[in-house]
GROMACS .gro file of C-alpha atoms in nm:
model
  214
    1UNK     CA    1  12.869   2.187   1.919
    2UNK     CA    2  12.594   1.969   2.094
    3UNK     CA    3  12.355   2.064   2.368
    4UNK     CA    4  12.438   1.790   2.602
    5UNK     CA    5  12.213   1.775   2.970
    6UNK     CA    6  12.384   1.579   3.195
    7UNK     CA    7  12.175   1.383   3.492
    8UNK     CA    8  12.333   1.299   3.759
    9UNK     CA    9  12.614   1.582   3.633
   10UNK     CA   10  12.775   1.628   3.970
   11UNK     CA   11  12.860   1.245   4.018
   12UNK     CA   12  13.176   1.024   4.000
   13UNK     CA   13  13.047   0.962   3.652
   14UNK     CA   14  12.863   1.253   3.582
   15UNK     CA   15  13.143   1.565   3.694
   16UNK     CA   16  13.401   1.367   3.507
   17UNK     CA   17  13.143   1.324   3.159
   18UNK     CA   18  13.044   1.687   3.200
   19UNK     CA   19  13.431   1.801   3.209
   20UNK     CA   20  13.488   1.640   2.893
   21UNK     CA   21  13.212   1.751   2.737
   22UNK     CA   22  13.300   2.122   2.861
   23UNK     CA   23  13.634   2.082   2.685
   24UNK     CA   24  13.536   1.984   2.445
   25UNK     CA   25  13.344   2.305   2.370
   26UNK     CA   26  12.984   2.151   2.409
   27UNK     CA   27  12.714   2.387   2.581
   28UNK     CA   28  12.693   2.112   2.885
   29UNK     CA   29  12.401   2.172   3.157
   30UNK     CA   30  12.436   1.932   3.448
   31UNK     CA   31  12.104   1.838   3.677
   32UNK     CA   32  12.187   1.733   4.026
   33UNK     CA   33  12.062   1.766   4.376
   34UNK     CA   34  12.387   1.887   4.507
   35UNK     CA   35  12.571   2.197   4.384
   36UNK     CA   36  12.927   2.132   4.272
   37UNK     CA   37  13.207   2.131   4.457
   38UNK     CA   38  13.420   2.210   4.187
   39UNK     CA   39  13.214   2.383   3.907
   40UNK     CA   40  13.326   2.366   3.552
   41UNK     CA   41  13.357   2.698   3.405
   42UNK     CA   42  13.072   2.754   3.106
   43UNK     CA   43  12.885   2.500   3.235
   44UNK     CA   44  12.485   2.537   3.316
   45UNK     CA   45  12.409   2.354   3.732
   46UNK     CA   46  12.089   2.344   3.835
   47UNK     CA   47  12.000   2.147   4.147
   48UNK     CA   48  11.706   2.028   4.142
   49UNK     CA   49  11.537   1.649   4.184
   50UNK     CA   50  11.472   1.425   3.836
   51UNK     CA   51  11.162   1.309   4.069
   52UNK     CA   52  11.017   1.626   3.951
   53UNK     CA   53  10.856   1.549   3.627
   54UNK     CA   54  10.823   1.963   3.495
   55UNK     CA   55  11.224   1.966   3.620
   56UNK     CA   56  11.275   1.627   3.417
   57UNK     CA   57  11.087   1.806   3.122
   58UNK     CA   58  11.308   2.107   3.123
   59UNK     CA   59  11.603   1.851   3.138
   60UNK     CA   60  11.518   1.727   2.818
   61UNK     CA   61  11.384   2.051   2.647
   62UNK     CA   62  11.650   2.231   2.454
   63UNK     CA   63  11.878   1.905   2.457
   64UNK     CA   64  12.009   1.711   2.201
   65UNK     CA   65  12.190   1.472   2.393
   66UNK     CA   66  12.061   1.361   2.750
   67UNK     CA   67  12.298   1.102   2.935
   68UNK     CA   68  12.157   0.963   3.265
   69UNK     CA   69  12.401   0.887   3.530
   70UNK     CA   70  12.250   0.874   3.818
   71UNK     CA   71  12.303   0.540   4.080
   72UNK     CA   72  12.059   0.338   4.197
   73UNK     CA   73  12.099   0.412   4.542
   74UNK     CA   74  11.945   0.569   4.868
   75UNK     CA   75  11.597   0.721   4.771
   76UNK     CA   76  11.655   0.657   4.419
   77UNK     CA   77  11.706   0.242   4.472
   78UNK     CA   78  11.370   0.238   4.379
   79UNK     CA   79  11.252   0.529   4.173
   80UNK     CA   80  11.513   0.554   3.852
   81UNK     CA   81  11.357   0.289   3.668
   82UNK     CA   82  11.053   0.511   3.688
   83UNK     CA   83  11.266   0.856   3.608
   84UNK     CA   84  11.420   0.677   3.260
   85UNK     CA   85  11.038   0.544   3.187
   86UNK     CA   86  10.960   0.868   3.191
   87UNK     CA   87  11.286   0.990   3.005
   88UNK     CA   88  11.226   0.765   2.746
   89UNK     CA   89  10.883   0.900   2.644
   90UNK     CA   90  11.014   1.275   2.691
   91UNK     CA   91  11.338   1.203   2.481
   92UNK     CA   92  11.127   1.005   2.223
   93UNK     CA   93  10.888   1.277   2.190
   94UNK     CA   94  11.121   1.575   2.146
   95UNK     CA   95  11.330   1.369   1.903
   96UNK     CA   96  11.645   1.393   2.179
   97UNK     CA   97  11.906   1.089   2.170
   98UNK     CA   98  11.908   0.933   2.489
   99UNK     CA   99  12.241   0.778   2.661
  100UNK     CA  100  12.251   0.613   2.979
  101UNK     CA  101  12.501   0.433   3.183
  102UNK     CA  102  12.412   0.112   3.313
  103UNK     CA  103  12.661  -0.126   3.479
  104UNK     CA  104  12.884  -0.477   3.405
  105UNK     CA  105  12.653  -0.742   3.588
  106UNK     CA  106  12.488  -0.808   3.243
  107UNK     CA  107  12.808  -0.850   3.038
  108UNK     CA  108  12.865  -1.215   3.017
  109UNK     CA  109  13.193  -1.358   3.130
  110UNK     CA  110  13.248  -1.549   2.777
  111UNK     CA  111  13.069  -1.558   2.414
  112UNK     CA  112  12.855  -1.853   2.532
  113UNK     CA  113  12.886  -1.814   2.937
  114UNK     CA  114  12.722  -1.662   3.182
  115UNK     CA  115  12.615  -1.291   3.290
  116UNK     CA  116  12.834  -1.160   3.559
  117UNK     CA  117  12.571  -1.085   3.778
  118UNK     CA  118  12.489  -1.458   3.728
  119UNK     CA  119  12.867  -1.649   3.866
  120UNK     CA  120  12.769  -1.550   4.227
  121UNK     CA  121  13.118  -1.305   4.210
  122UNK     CA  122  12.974  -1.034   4.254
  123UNK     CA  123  12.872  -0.852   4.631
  124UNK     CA  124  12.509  -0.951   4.783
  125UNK     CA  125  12.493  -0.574   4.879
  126UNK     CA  126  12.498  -0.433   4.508
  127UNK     CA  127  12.300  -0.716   4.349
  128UNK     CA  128  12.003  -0.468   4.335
  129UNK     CA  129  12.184  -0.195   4.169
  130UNK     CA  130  12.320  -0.436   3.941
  131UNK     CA  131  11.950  -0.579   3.871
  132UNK     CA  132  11.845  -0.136   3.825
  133UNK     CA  133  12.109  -0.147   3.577
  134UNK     CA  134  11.960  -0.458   3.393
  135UNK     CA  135  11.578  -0.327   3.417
  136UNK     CA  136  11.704  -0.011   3.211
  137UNK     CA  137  11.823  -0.198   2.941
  138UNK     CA  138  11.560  -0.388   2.912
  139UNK     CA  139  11.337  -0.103   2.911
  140UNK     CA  140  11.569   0.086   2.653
  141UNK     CA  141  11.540  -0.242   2.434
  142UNK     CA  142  11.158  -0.202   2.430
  143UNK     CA  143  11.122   0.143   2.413
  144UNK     CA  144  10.941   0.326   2.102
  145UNK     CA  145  11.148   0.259   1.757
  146UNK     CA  146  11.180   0.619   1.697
  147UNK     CA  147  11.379   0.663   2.017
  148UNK     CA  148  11.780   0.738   1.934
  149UNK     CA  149  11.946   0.560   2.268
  150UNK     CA  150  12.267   0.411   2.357
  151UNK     CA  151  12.340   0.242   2.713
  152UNK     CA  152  12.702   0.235   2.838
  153UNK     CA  153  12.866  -0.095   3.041
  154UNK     CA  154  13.131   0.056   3.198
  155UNK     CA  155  13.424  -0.237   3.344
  156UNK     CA  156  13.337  -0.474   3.582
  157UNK     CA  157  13.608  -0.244   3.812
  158UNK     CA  158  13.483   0.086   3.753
  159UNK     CA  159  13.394   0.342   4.033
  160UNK     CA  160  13.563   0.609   4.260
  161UNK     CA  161  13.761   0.373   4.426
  162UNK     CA  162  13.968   0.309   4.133
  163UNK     CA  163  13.976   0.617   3.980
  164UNK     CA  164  14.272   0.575   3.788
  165UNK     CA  165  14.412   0.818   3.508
  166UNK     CA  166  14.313   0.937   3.181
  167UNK     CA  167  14.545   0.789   2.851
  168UNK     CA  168  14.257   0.882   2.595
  169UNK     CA  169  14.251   0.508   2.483
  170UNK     CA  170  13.977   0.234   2.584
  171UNK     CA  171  13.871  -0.082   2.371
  172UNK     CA  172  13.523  -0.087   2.250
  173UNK     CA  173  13.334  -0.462   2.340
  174UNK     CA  174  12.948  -0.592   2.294
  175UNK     CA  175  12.801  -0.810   2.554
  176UNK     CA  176  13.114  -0.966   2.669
  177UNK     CA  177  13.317  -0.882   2.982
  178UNK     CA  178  13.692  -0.733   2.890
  179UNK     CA  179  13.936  -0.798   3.099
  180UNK     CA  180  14.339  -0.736   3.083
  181UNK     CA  181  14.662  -0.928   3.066
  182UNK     CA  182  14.628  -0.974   3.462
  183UNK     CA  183  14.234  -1.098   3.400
  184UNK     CA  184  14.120  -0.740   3.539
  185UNK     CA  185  13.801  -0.529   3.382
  186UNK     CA  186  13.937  -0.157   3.465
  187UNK     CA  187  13.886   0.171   3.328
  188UNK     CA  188  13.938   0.531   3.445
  189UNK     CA  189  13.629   0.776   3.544
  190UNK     CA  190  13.790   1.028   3.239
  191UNK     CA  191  13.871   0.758   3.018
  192UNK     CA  192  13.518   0.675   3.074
  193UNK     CA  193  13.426   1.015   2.951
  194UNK     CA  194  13.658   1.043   2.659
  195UNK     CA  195  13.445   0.694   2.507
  196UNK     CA  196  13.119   0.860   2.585
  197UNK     CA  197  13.169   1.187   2.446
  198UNK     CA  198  13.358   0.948   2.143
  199UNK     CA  199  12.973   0.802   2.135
  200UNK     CA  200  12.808   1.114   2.126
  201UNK     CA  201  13.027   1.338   1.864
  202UNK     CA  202  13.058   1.057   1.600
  203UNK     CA  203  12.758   0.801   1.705
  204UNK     CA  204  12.864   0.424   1.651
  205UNK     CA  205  12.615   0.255   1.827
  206UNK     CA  206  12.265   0.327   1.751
  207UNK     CA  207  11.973   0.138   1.965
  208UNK     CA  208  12.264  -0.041   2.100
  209UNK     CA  209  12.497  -0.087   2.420
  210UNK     CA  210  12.823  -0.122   2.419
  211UNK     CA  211  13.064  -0.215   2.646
  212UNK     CA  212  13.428   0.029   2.745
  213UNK     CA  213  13.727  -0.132   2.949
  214UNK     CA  214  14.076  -0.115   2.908
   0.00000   0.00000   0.00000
C-alpha cells in the first residue's frame, strides 16, 4: 500500500485517479478547492488552495506519491507553474516521487515531425494551457537529480467530453503522438487511471514522460 496525495483530486482527472487508487487499496488523500460531489469511501478530502504554501507542505508530508492534476485554467492560468516549482523542491526534499500530468501539444506528430502544438491543429483558445503543460516538463527535466518524477501525456483527445469507458488496456508511447486505426488519439478518464496507478505500483519510467492512448 502507497500513500498517494492527489492534487487536483476532485477533477475530471483527479476523481477518476483517486478512485483507482482507492480500489486499489492505497491510503489516497485528495487536495481540492471544492468538496466532492461524489466522495470515495476511505478516502482523505481536504479543500483547501495549493496557493497556500504550509497547505502545499502538508500535501507532500506523509506522501509517497504526489500526482498533480490540476488545469491550467481560471486563477491558476498563471500560478501552477509556480505551485510545481515549489512541489518540486518540497517533493525533492522529503524524498517523495513526484507525478504530474501534462498534456499532448508536445508529443510530436511523427519520429522526425513536428510537436502538435506546433501544426497550427490545435484551438487558439487552449494554446496557453498547452504551453503550461510544456513549461512543467521542462521544469521537471531540470529539476534536482535526486528528484523521483514522472509526467503523463495523456491522448491528443482526452478530457470530459469524451469520457469514454474503462477496458483496463492502453498502449504505452514516448514522445510520439498515438493515434488509432481511424487516425484518432483517444483514451478514457479511468483507463487513464488504470496506466497511472500501473506507473505508480510497478514504476517504469523514472525521470521520464511517457505518453498513454489507445
Amino acid at each position: 500500500m502507497a500513500r498517494i496525495t492527489v492534487l487536483g483530486g476532485t477533477g475530471y482527472a483527479g476523481n477518476h485517479i483517486v478512485r483507482e487508487a482507492a480500489s486499489r487499496g492505497h491510503a489516497v488523500t485528495s487536495y481540492s478547492r471544492s468538496e466532492p460531489t461524489d466522495p470515495v469511501g476511505g478516502v482523505t478530502y481536504v479543500a483547501a488552495s495549493v496557493l497556500d504554501e504550509q497547505v502545499l507542505a502538508e500535501a507532500v508530508a506523509g506522501a509517497d506519491v504526489v500526482f498533480e492534476t490540476i488545469s491550467p485554467r481560471g486563477d491558476m492560468a498563471d500560478k501552477l507553474e509556480g505551485v510545481v516549482a515549489r512541489l518540486i523542491g518540497l517533493a525533492a526534499d522529503a524524498g517523495v516521487r513526484l507525478g504530474v500530468l501534462g498534456g499532448a501539444g508536445s508529443l510530436r506528430v511523427a519520429p522526425e515531425g513536428p510537436r502538435l502544438v506546433d501544426t497550427g491543429v490545435m484551438p487558439e483558445e487552449i494554446l496557453p494551457e498547452v504551453h503550461t503543460g510544456i513549461a512543467l516538463l521542462e521544469a521537471l527535466e531540470n529539476a534536482p537529480a535526486g528528484l523521483a518524477w514522472f509526467y503523463v501525456s495523456p491522448a491528443g483527445g482526452f478530457g470530459a467530453y469524451a469520457p469514454g469507458e474503462r477496458t483496463g488496456e492502453y498502449r504505452v508511447g514516448g514522445d510520439v503522438l498515438l493515434v488509432d486505426d481511424s487516425g484518432e488519439s483517444r483514451l478514457s478518464g479511468e483507463d487513464l487511471a488504470v496506466a497511472v496507478l500501473d506507473e505508480i505500483e510497478r514504476p517504469a519510467h523514472d525521470r521520464e514522460r511517457f505518453h498513454v492512448a489507445y
